[in-house]
Amino acid sequence: MTIAQLVVPVIVGGIAELDRTSVFHGMLSEPIILSPLVGYILGDPVLGLKIGALLQLFFLGMVSVGGSSPPDGAMAAVAVTSAASLATHYTAVPHEVALPVAVLLVMVPAGRIGKAIDARLKESNVALLHKAEDDLETNGAGVVEKAIWKSVLKTFCTYAVAVAVVASAGTLITSFVLAILPQGWWKALEISGSLLMMASAGIALASLRERRAFLVYASVGICLLLLMVGLK
Amino acid sequence: MAVVLTRVDNRLVHGQVLEAWMPKLDVTTVVVVDDGVAGDFLRQTIMEIAVPSQINCSFVRVDEVKETLDKLDGRAQRVMMLFSGIKDVRNALRMGVPIERINIGNVHFQKGKQRITPCVSLDEDELAWLMEIVRRARVEIRALPDDTALIFPDCLEKGNGWQCEIPQKHKWWERLREWLNFKPT
Amino acid sequence: MNKLNGTEDISGSAARKAFMRSFMIQAGWNAERMQNLGFLYSLIPLLDGASPEDSRDILLRHLEFFNTHPYMAGALAAAVGKMEKNGEEKATIRAFKQSMMGPFGALGDSLFWFSLKPVAVLVGVVLAMAGQFIAAVLAPLILYNVFHLWMRVWSYQGGIKEGSKLISRISGFRFSIINALLGMTAATAIAVLVVCELGTGGGLFGAGEWDVASCALAAVVVFLAAVASRRGLRPVTLLYLAAGFGLIAALGVP
């Protein structure tokens, strides 16, 4: 574990949060991109892929519409991936067990913490706005630019610190639980992991806004199953 | 014909309305009440594109609301009325439009207004109009259907002065009971 | 009122600068007036012909509430800049801005957040469960951002060239058909994911045995979970229920 391997995910997380809230909005903050990336940095690309898939399915429908703050998928992605990956390095637990434990312990709190930070930042920007408005009379357009860049810096730093804290806390908690976990539970947790995947896929399907989504799912599913029967 | 929602929203047709309210209440007809939009073909065009094709859209002036509702009477339609401002609702009520419940969704902030909730800001005039409206209809403040509804003007008293405190979400056992009864909260 | 340099067109470099700035439209997002700071930030380069007093007046005027879809906010800023350049009425510009905010937001939301993003991301998920690292990370990024950047450029050009006629450009776009197609593609992707990958434990695309019964079972479980979620079961509750069920079922069996 080099220092870079611990610092780079924090910076990546900060940039991803910037993409999610302020700049570009080009899906860099989605778990399916972020988790494999963080997993690759920490040395576990495959684990990152699986966590990314699960988290993405769960957070698929949680989009920010009209100013609402949904639960934060990017924070969850970085936190859960680093928790699972680092925990498997410290304890001798296989990936299939660490994944469900990390997801169950870290994902939801991390998402909620990210959401709370988002709301706080949005409130704190009001002060920036008022100051810019007051200064606009005297100082002209440069005031707006200053306010924008101050806000960007504030967002990045707040989220970088938050990611570091949440990921570390998540890693500690996950490692602790994995360390005291009796080996007899491992198989059960593996099965739980598959069920978590299926539950998330169900949540993703339900979050689709298309009216005929269930119908299409059922028809395509039946066709594929028939195809598989034919192949066997 | 049932008027399932009468909503005051500065932005009229937009994300919250389309994605949350319309599916939840199974709306079949939208009546947009705004004098400016009723005469502006371009604005009507862009709003009609945003609304799903199976939902009817009509754009009327405030003085035409009553006859529009009368025309819809007798047909099996679930109607949502969208007003752009509180003054229009007051005028509609004065003209005899039968409205029982009014939902206040978005009233944007402007200098001189007070922020009541994150989505609703009111000034003195609007407060006065609302006080008049409240004598004839029930007024609630709610941006999204899953939010808890703040009853006006009770919410003003509970908070300190102008600020409305957002009450806690339903407890989990209440939500479980709602879910078991297949009833929306 | 507030005429800038009259009939000159907006210069290419100013337009490019404003376009680049429109990527930061949500940078100063505040709870009171939402995207207004970002809107101003994107508008400033378009006012470069004006005197300091004029541009200050215009900026103060546009400090009001603003909220729309981030990809089309740049187009609105460009249209407003063009209208200011042409010296149109204050009230007209304000009415245009405020009436277009809502529908543009709804259109962008339905096209990008609710239709395109699920498809692009689900393609990534299917590839991820198949173990393809590079493809799983790059495919959604490319699929999504090609369309995303095209929409930004196309709508921005409409705003710069046509001002308030931007509406006719946007209204010519077939949103409902594309949304429906993308939605059905997303549902198909989930079906492929569940039947081919979740039910087999990676068997179909990875190495290993697979049998139709477990694939069918996975498909049914996912369907039930989706129905429960639609009915109102919160995702978090469903998640922990599924995990708990798995644990109890596996531990309970001796």
XYZ file of C-alpha atoms in Angstrom:
671
model
C 0.000 0.000 0.000
C 1.789 3.092 -1.179
C 0.864 6.629 -0.180
C -0.240 7.320 -3.750
C -2.689 4.439 -3.559
C -4.343 6.079 -0.595
C -4.258 9.682 -1.806
C -5.253 9.244 -5.451
C -8.711 7.791 -4.707
C -9.418 10.849 -2.543
C -8.514 13.213 -5.372
C -10.431 11.094 -7.876
C -13.407 11.180 -5.519
C -13.186 14.964 -5.244
C -13.099 15.368 -9.019
C -15.981 12.932 -9.421
C -18.060 14.908 -6.937
C -17.270 18.078 -8.864
C -18.549 16.344 -11.977
C -21.660 15.260 -10.141
C -22.551 18.648 -8.706
C -20.852 21.518 -10.520
C -18.827 20.952 -13.667
C -19.273 18.918 -16.858
C -21.857 16.344 -15.639
C -20.476 13.703 -17.957
C -21.017 10.563 -15.874
C -17.548 10.541 -14.325
C -19.331 10.312 -10.997
C -21.266 7.157 -11.801
C -20.397 4.088 -9.714
C -19.842 1.972 -12.824
C -16.975 4.263 -13.838
C -15.714 5.295 -10.433
C -15.666 1.946 -8.639
C -13.566 0.067 -11.213
C -11.211 3.053 -11.350
C -10.726 3.137 -7.591
C -10.503 -0.639 -7.530
C -7.792 -0.541 -10.176
C -5.827 2.049 -8.205
C -6.046 -0.076 -5.070
C -5.098 -3.252 -6.925
C -8.495 -4.993 -7.173
C -10.000 -4.182 -10.588
C -12.389 -7.138 -10.649
C -13.750 -6.324 -7.198
C -14.195 -2.749 -8.367
C -16.180 -3.944 -11.375
C -18.557 -6.008 -9.257
C -19.089 -3.288 -6.676
C -19.562 -0.764 -9.465
C -22.243 -2.902 -11.074
C -24.131 -3.412 -7.824
C -23.985 0.213 -6.751
C -24.911 1.469 -10.198
C -28.028 -0.676 -10.260
C -29.000 0.579 -6.830
C -28.423 4.254 -7.572
C -29.781 4.155 -11.138
C -32.968 6.015 -10.433
C -31.616 8.418 -7.843
C -31.135 11.481 -9.994
C -31.139 15.107 -9.024
C -34.226 16.737 -10.542
C -35.204 20.343 -10.031
C -32.728 21.027 -7.286
C -33.229 17.995 -5.105
C -30.241 16.252 -3.509
C -30.415 12.496 -4.068
C -28.256 9.993 -2.142
C -24.678 10.265 -3.324
C -23.577 7.380 -5.536
C -20.064 8.694 -6.063
C -19.267 8.929 -2.355
C -20.723 5.464 -1.857
C -18.694 4.105 -4.778
C -15.350 5.357 -3.485
C -16.108 4.435 0.118
C -17.399 0.913 -0.535
C -14.672 0.037 -3.031
C -11.860 1.220 -0.811
C -13.473 -0.435 2.217
C -13.838 -3.786 0.470
C -10.457 -3.685 -1.216
C -8.401 -2.543 1.762
C -10.279 -4.811 4.140
C -9.448 -7.871 2.055
C -5.789 -6.875 2.206
C -5.746 -6.533 5.974
C -7.871 -9.574 6.778
C -7.610 -12.810 4.851
C -11.211 -12.754 3.687
C -12.113 -13.587 0.065
C -13.720 -10.989 -2.188
C -17.119 -12.679 -2.311
C -17.507 -12.193 1.432
C -15.989 -8.737 1.713
C -18.262 -7.339 -1.013
C -21.618 -7.845 0.700
C -20.252 -6.817 4.086
C -18.795 -3.596 2.717
C -21.951 -2.817 0.778
C -24.256 -3.446 3.721
C -22.172 -1.469 6.188
C -20.902 1.445 4.139
C -23.068 2.131 1.090
C -26.163 3.637 2.657
C -24.433 5.854 5.262
C -21.932 7.087 2.676
C -24.757 7.981 0.293
C -26.603 9.860 3.021
C -23.500 11.717 4.162
C -22.817 12.818 0.591
C -26.397 13.993 0.294
C -26.152 16.003 3.508
C -22.917 17.639 2.386
C -24.540 18.512 -0.929
C -27.419 20.241 0.852
C -25.043 22.132 3.169
C -22.920 23.342 0.251
C -26.018 24.540 -1.554
C -27.039 26.568 1.471
C -23.571 27.990 1.996
C -23.416 29.204 -1.598
C -26.271 31.596 -0.794
C -23.824 33.728 1.191
C -21.479 33.742 -1.823
C -24.364 34.902 -3.983
C -25.311 37.749 -1.658
C -21.740 38.953 -1.452
C -21.395 38.837 -5.252
C -24.646 40.717 -5.644
C -23.524 43.462 -3.293
C -20.106 43.771 -4.924
C -21.460 43.762 -8.475
C -22.492 47.404 -8.191
C -19.007 48.603 -7.420
C -16.651 46.097 -8.965
C -18.266 44.802 -12.154
C -18.303 41.384 -13.749
C -15.120 40.028 -12.183
C -17.065 39.511 -8.978
C -19.127 36.729 -10.562
C -16.041 34.903 -11.755
C -14.495 35.090 -8.318
C -17.644 33.718 -6.732
C -17.815 30.830 -9.184
C -14.220 29.761 -8.672
C -14.498 30.120 -4.913
C -17.490 27.834 -5.027
C -15.662 25.265 -7.149
C -12.681 25.257 -4.806
C -14.929 24.967 -1.789
C -16.835 22.066 -3.325
C -13.707 20.179 -4.275
C -11.997 20.587 -0.918
C -15.091 19.750 1.109
C -15.737 16.613 -0.861
C -12.102 15.509 -0.922
C -11.949 15.720 2.858
C -15.327 14.021 3.196
C -14.304 11.183 0.883
C -11.117 10.651 2.845
C -12.979 10.550 6.149
C -15.854 8.366 4.969
C -13.610 5.937 3.105
C -11.288 5.569 6.092
C -14.166 5.081 8.497
C -15.750 2.588 6.137
C -12.513 0.655 5.806
C -12.026 0.493 9.555
C -15.558 -0.673 10.240
C -15.503 -3.240 7.436
C -12.123 -4.605 8.458
C -13.259 -4.898 12.047
C -16.431 -6.765 11.149
C -14.622 -9.030 8.706
C -11.983 -9.823 11.284
C -14.480 -10.976 13.894
C -16.728 -12.741 11.381
C -16.897 -16.521 11.978
C -15.876 -18.549 8.962
C -19.172 -20.412 9.018
C -20.892 -17.275 7.811
C -18.868 -16.976 4.633
C -21.029 -19.137 2.419
C -24.172 -17.410 3.691
C -22.684 -14.016 2.901
C -21.811 -15.145 -0.612
C -25.435 -16.068 -1.179
C -26.477 -12.749 0.324
C -24.182 -11.084 -2.168
C -26.033 -12.648 -5.102
C -29.360 -11.692 -3.596
C -28.114 -8.129 -3.155
C -27.285 -8.048 -6.864
C -30.749 -9.268 -7.757
C -32.437 -6.837 -5.394
C -30.456 -3.986 -6.927
C -31.401 -5.138 -10.423
C -35.039 -5.073 -9.329
C -34.617 -1.567 -7.936
C -33.023 -0.495 -11.214
C -35.870 -1.976 -13.246
C -38.470 -0.257 -11.083
C -36.720 3.089 -11.435
C -37.009 3.139 -15.222
C -39.502 5.774 -16.287
C -40.645 3.973 -19.394
C -44.200 2.682 -19.008
C -43.607 -0.573 -20.853
C -40.356 -1.378 -19.049
C -41.735 -4.345 -17.092
C -43.385 -5.729 -20.209
C -40.178 -5.474 -22.221
C -38.197 -7.044 -19.387
C -40.572 -9.991 -19.161
C -40.718 -10.581 -22.919
C -36.972 -10.307 -23.464
C -36.334 -12.464 -20.414
C -38.639 -15.201 -21.659
C -37.080 -15.079 -25.135
C -33.600 -15.372 -23.677
C -34.615 -18.269 -21.453
C -36.123 -20.091 -24.412
C -32.921 -19.428 -26.328
C -30.937 -20.906 -23.492
C -33.140 -23.982 -23.367
C -32.506 -24.361 -27.070
C -28.762 -23.996 -26.581
C -28.542 -26.586 -23.833
C -64.135 14.487 -14.433
C -62.103 14.916 -11.268
C -59.661 17.709 -10.567
C -56.922 15.718 -8.888
C -54.512 18.580 -8.347
C -54.552 22.367 -8.432
C -50.975 23.506 -8.271
C -49.243 26.870 -8.114
C -45.845 26.616 -9.794
C -43.790 29.465 -11.235
C -42.093 27.166 -13.694
C -45.425 25.643 -14.823
C -44.548 22.488 -16.744
C -41.221 21.138 -15.524
C -39.446 18.133 -14.045
C -41.151 17.845 -10.671
C -44.584 18.157 -12.188
C -44.004 15.806 -15.066
C -41.988 13.121 -13.388
C -43.459 13.020 -9.922
C -46.970 14.428 -9.794
C -48.421 13.305 -13.111
C -47.570 9.614 -12.786
C -48.478 9.493 -9.099
C -51.934 10.954 -9.622
C -52.491 9.317 -13.015
C -53.299 12.617 -14.683
C -54.973 12.514 -18.104
C -55.478 16.221 -18.789
C -53.388 19.241 -17.913
C -54.948 22.697 -17.914
C -52.299 25.427 -17.802
C -53.868 28.635 -16.545
C -51.805 31.688 -17.424
C -52.768 34.762 -19.421
C -49.291 35.072 -20.905
C -48.993 31.481 -22.070
C -52.551 31.383 -23.415
C -51.600 33.922 -26.047
C -48.102 32.664 -26.832
C -47.920 29.870 -29.369
C -44.202 29.237 -28.973
C -44.411 28.741 -25.236
C -47.330 26.393 -25.709
C -45.375 24.392 -28.268
C -42.408 23.819 -26.024
C -44.608 22.817 -23.100
C -46.613 20.421 -25.202
C -43.450 18.645 -26.293
C -42.414 18.173 -22.707
C -45.731 16.571 -21.734
C -46.131 12.865 -22.651
C -48.239 12.329 -25.740
C -51.049 10.426 -24.030
C -51.851 13.388 -21.761
C -54.038 16.192 -23.166
C -52.810 19.731 -22.744
C -54.789 22.931 -22.851
C -53.741 26.508 -22.241
C -56.382 28.925 -20.999
C -56.672 32.369 -19.494
C -57.810 32.832 -15.928
C -61.275 33.986 -17.013
C -61.728 30.902 -19.202
C -61.087 28.347 -16.469
C -64.692 27.959 -15.392
C -65.997 27.207 -18.857
C -63.073 24.854 -19.542
C -63.914 22.851 -16.451
C -67.592 22.838 -17.395
C -66.702 21.476 -20.823
C -64.644 18.688 -19.287
C -67.459 17.772 -16.936
C -69.004 14.391 -17.614
C -65.905 12.931 -19.271
C -63.775 10.439 -17.389
C -60.742 12.699 -17.099
C -58.328 13.273 -14.266
C -57.474 16.929 -14.525
C -54.507 18.815 -13.164
C -54.679 22.606 -13.113
C -51.427 24.529 -13.173
C -51.384 28.149 -12.123
C -48.303 30.301 -12.417
C -49.100 32.608 -9.508
C -51.138 32.945 -6.349
C -52.951 36.029 -7.631
C -54.420 33.991 -10.506
C -55.765 31.410 -8.072
C -57.409 34.138 -6.034
C -58.972 35.619 -9.142
C -60.188 32.233 -10.284
C -61.806 31.607 -6.912
C -63.465 35.009 -7.080
C -64.868 34.118 -10.497
C -66.533 31.082 -9.022
C -64.208 28.260 -10.066
C -64.810 25.367 -7.657
C -61.410 24.608 -6.143
C -61.235 22.675 -2.883
C -57.562 21.981 -2.391
C -54.618 23.994 -3.600
C -51.052 22.775 -3.698
C -48.275 25.322 -3.667
C -45.216 23.855 -5.322
C -42.710 26.457 -6.448
C -42.804 30.179 -5.874
C -39.430 31.538 -6.743
C -37.368 33.797 -4.585
C -37.044 37.433 -5.493
C -35.639 40.398 -3.619
C -38.056 41.419 -0.925
C -39.583 37.996 -0.406
C -39.168 35.707 2.541
C -38.183 32.097 2.064
C -40.873 30.017 3.708
C -39.592 26.660 2.521
C -36.714 25.741 0.167
C -39.103 26.000 -2.783
C -41.581 28.685 -1.760
C -40.913 32.361 -1.063
C -43.727 34.794 -0.354
C -44.041 38.534 -0.015
C -46.672 40.634 1.758
C -49.098 40.699 -1.177
C -48.977 36.959 -1.689
C -49.526 36.344 1.997
C -52.626 38.530 1.854
C -53.948 36.676 -1.186
C -53.319 33.355 0.482
C -55.209 34.471 3.569
C -58.158 35.238 1.314
C -57.852 31.905 -0.498
C -57.637 29.951 2.726
C -61.187 30.957 3.627
C -62.564 29.038 0.667
C -60.092 26.206 0.054
C -57.467 24.143 1.822
C -53.941 25.252 1.056
C -50.920 23.040 1.391
C -47.267 23.584 0.548
C -45.613 20.573 -0.988
C -43.043 20.409 -3.790
C -42.981 16.654 -4.415
C -45.702 14.096 -3.670
C -43.436 12.168 -1.300
C -42.742 15.221 0.823
C -44.819 15.894 3.902
C -47.513 18.460 3.186
C -47.320 21.685 5.143
C -50.774 23.034 5.842
C -51.011 26.768 5.362
C -51.332 28.866 7.523
C -50.751 26.465 10.435
C -47.151 25.923 9.375
C -46.434 29.622 9.781
C -47.471 29.521 13.425
C -45.455 26.429 14.280
C -42.237 27.957 13.081
C -40.734 31.193 14.339
C -42.334 34.018 12.419
C -42.093 33.253 8.750
C -40.031 30.110 8.574
C -41.990 26.864 8.227
C -40.384 23.949 10.013
C -40.358 20.849 7.867
C -41.766 18.091 10.081
C -40.201 14.620 10.334
C -40.904 12.075 7.660
C -43.282 9.301 8.558
C -41.907 6.731 10.997
C -41.008 3.365 9.574
C -43.945 1.556 11.138
C -46.338 4.105 9.643
C -44.760 3.577 6.262
C -44.966 -0.197 6.696
C -48.666 0.082 7.482
C -49.205 2.268 4.416
C -47.314 -0.190 2.266
C -49.221 -3.204 3.573
C -52.463 -1.439 2.805
C -51.183 -0.545 -0.668
C -52.052 3.068 0.066
C -49.831 5.952 -1.018
C -48.649 8.077 1.885
C -33.035 49.767 -23.943
C -29.547 48.710 -23.042
C -28.460 48.360 -26.634
C -25.057 46.816 -27.056
C -23.150 47.416 -30.262
C -26.410 47.104 -32.186
C -26.463 44.716 -35.067
C -23.020 43.132 -34.912
C -23.074 39.409 -34.593
C -21.493 37.872 -31.549
C -17.826 37.179 -32.294
C -16.661 33.593 -32.607
C -14.155 33.834 -29.767
C -16.726 35.293 -27.394
C -19.168 32.553 -28.312
C -16.543 29.858 -27.750
C -15.561 31.326 -24.421
C -19.160 31.469 -23.275
C -19.666 27.883 -24.460
C -16.717 26.645 -22.422
C -18.057 28.514 -19.428
C -21.459 26.900 -19.836
C -19.920 23.632 -18.640
C -19.783 25.254 -15.230
C -23.378 26.348 -15.156
C -23.981 24.588 -11.847
C -20.808 25.853 -10.199
C -22.377 28.417 -7.892
C -25.557 26.432 -7.247
C -27.257 28.046 -4.302
C -30.437 27.209 -2.498
C -31.982 30.630 -3.065
C -31.782 31.221 -6.809
C -30.192 27.963 -7.996
C -28.201 28.287 -11.220
C -28.215 32.069 -11.471
C -24.487 32.551 -10.817
C -23.528 29.998 -13.455
C -25.911 31.625 -15.912
C -24.269 34.999 -15.345
C -20.818 33.432 -15.622
C -21.739 32.019 -19.009
C -23.372 35.262 -20.146
C -20.462 37.608 -19.384
C -18.307 36.915 -22.499
C -21.327 37.572 -24.716
C -21.567 41.123 -23.407
C -18.051 42.096 -24.436
C -19.169 44.882 -26.755
C -21.017 46.780 -24.067
C -19.957 49.686 -21.897
C -19.269 48.823 -18.244
C -22.472 50.512 -17.067
C -24.594 48.671 -19.620
C -23.087 45.306 -18.871
C -23.405 45.911 -15.147
C -27.089 46.725 -15.591
C -27.627 43.600 -17.633
C -25.839 41.439 -15.089
C -27.833 42.878 -12.212
C -31.016 42.203 -14.137
C -30.142 38.562 -14.677
C -29.333 37.795 -11.054
C -32.818 36.395 -10.608
C -33.870 32.784 -10.138
C -32.709 30.392 -12.829
C -32.979 26.634 -13.025
C -32.958 24.369 -16.045
C -31.183 21.331 -17.396
C -27.390 21.882 -17.302
C -26.861 20.816 -20.905
C -29.314 23.340 -22.312
C -28.606 26.163 -19.890
C -25.733 27.276 -22.095
C -28.132 27.516 -25.019
C -30.470 29.685 -22.977
C -27.581 31.924 -21.947
C -26.540 32.207 -25.601
C -30.081 33.055 -26.678
C -30.366 35.684 -23.949
C -26.976 37.100 -24.966
C -28.127 37.336 -28.562
C -31.364 39.009 -27.526
C -29.471 41.507 -25.371
C -27.140 42.213 -28.269
C -30.118 42.920 -30.506
C -31.426 45.289 -27.876
C -34.747 43.581 -27.321
C -37.146 44.626 -24.580
C -36.192 43.820 -21.002
C -39.595 42.315 -20.318
C -39.451 40.106 -23.415
C -36.060 38.707 -22.501
C -37.155 38.045 -18.947
C -40.349 36.331 -20.055
C -38.439 34.229 -22.565
C -35.896 33.124 -19.994
C -38.426 32.284 -17.316
C -40.859 30.456 -19.540
C -38.202 28.369 -21.254
C -36.475 27.269 -18.036
C -39.110 24.813 -16.978
C -39.815 22.964 -20.241
C -36.126 22.804 -21.202
C -35.425 21.297 -17.819
C -38.179 18.742 -18.249
C -37.030 17.792 -21.746
C -33.409 17.456 -20.716
C -34.324 15.466 -17.623
C -36.469 13.026 -19.559
C -33.924 12.599 -22.341
C -30.664 12.429 -20.427
C -31.248 11.502 -16.795
C -34.162 9.145 -17.365
C -33.486 7.620 -20.783
C -29.910 7.931 -22.019
C -28.081 7.561 -18.718
C -29.785 4.260 -17.767
C -28.977 2.759 -21.166
C -25.332 3.839 -21.228
C -24.783 2.810 -17.646
C -26.554 -0.539 -17.991
C -24.352 -1.374 -20.973
C -21.443 -0.737 -18.637
C -22.976 -2.970 -15.968
C -23.496 -5.834 -18.424
C -19.884 -5.521 -19.559
C -18.688 -5.256 -15.968
C -20.409 -8.455 -14.923
C -18.808 -10.103 -17.953
C -15.419 -9.116 -16.583
C -14.380 -6.706 -19.359
C -12.645 -3.903 -17.468
C -11.702 -1.485 -20.251
C -14.980 -1.913 -22.089
C -17.085 -1.541 -18.940
C -15.461 1.779 -18.083
C -15.143 3.250 -21.567
C -18.388 2.133 -23.228
C -20.800 4.105 -21.017
C -18.520 7.154 -21.069
C -18.320 7.200 -24.841
C -21.950 6.226 -25.511
C -23.246 8.912 -23.223
C -20.841 11.761 -23.793
C -21.034 11.665 -27.578
C -24.721 12.472 -27.338
C -24.240 14.784 -24.367
C -21.654 16.936 -26.107
C -23.635 16.935 -29.336
C -26.701 18.262 -27.499
C -24.652 20.981 -25.827
C -23.116 22.134 -29.105
C -26.298 21.841 -31.166
C -28.507 23.723 -28.734
C -25.808 26.322 -28.086
C -25.450 27.020 -31.789
C -29.207 27.427 -31.954
C -29.108 29.942 -29.151
C -26.225 31.969 -30.580
C -27.539 32.081 -34.115
C -31.250 32.320 -33.607
C -31.833 33.910 -30.215
C -35.402 33.354 -29.173
C -36.080 31.156 -32.203
C -34.088 28.505 -30.363
C -37.490 27.161 -29.382
C -38.302 26.002 -32.891
C -34.976 24.184 -33.084
C -35.613 22.353 -29.835
C -39.239 21.607 -30.632
C -38.200 19.908 -33.862
C -36.392 17.216 -31.926
C -38.268 13.941 -31.503
C -37.997 13.597 -27.740
C -40.846 11.201 -27.017
C -39.880 8.583 -29.581
C -36.250 8.588 -28.557
C -37.132 8.413 -24.879
C -39.431 5.455 -25.474
C -36.805 3.595 -27.504
C -34.093 4.256 -24.946
C -36.358 3.171 -22.105
C -37.128 -0.106 -23.776
C -33.445 -0.648 -24.520
C -32.700 -0.136 -20.848
C -35.293 -2.740 -19.857
C -33.786 -5.128 -22.402
C -30.330 -4.537 -20.965
C -31.593 -5.402 -17.490
C -33.184 -8.576 -18.823
C -29.906 -9.567 -20.485
C -28.040 -8.755 -17.297
C -30.301 -10.823 -15.085
C -30.830 -13.859 -17.264
C -27.368 -14.209 -18.725
C -25.190 -13.013 -15.898
C -26.863 -12.917 -12.513
C -28.567 -16.256 -12.775
C -25.489 -18.079 -13.925
C -23.054 -16.553 -11.494
C -20.987 -15.326 -14.421
C -21.272 -18.714 -16.033
C -22.645 -17.713 -19.398
C -20.042 -15.100 -20.208
C -17.364 -16.374 -17.909
C -16.156 -19.902 -17.520
C -18.299 -22.454 -15.789
C -21.543 -24.331 -15.752
C -24.929 -22.753 -16.097
C -28.440 -24.110 -15.980
C -31.685 -22.597 -17.158
C -33.489 -23.125 -13.870
C -31.295 -20.740 -11.885
C -31.479 -18.139 -14.650
C -35.257 -18.318 -14.610
C -35.264 -18.095 -10.828
C -33.048 -15.008 -10.927
C -35.349 -13.398 -13.506
C -38.385 -14.020 -11.316
C -36.700 -12.756 -8.143
C -35.663 -9.563 -9.885
C -39.169 -9.099 -11.245
C -40.669 -9.476 -7.770
C -38.160 -7.034 -6.332
C -39.052 -4.544 -9.080
C -42.769 -4.904 -8.384
C -42.200 -4.382 -4.662
C -40.100 -1.322 -5.383
C -42.749 0.130 -7.684
C -45.385 -0.469 -5.053
C -43.486 1.723 -2.628
C -40.946 -0.433 -0.849
C -37.938 1.791 -0.181
C -34.747 0.624 -1.913
C -32.755 0.577 1.328
C -35.363 -1.610 3.002
C -35.407 -3.977 0.052
C -31.631 -4.199 0.111
C -31.419 -5.198 3.753
C -34.380 -7.531 3.445
C -32.661 -9.345 0.600
C -29.416 -9.622 2.513
C -31.191 -10.751 5.660
C -33.211 -13.317 3.744
C -30.064 -14.729 2.192
C -28.288 -14.926 5.523
C -31.166 -16.582 7.346
C -31.872 -19.008 4.531
C -28.241 -20.039 4.240
C -27.500 -20.186 7.950
C -30.772 -21.807 8.825
C -30.074 -24.765 6.584
C -28.010 -27.199 8.666
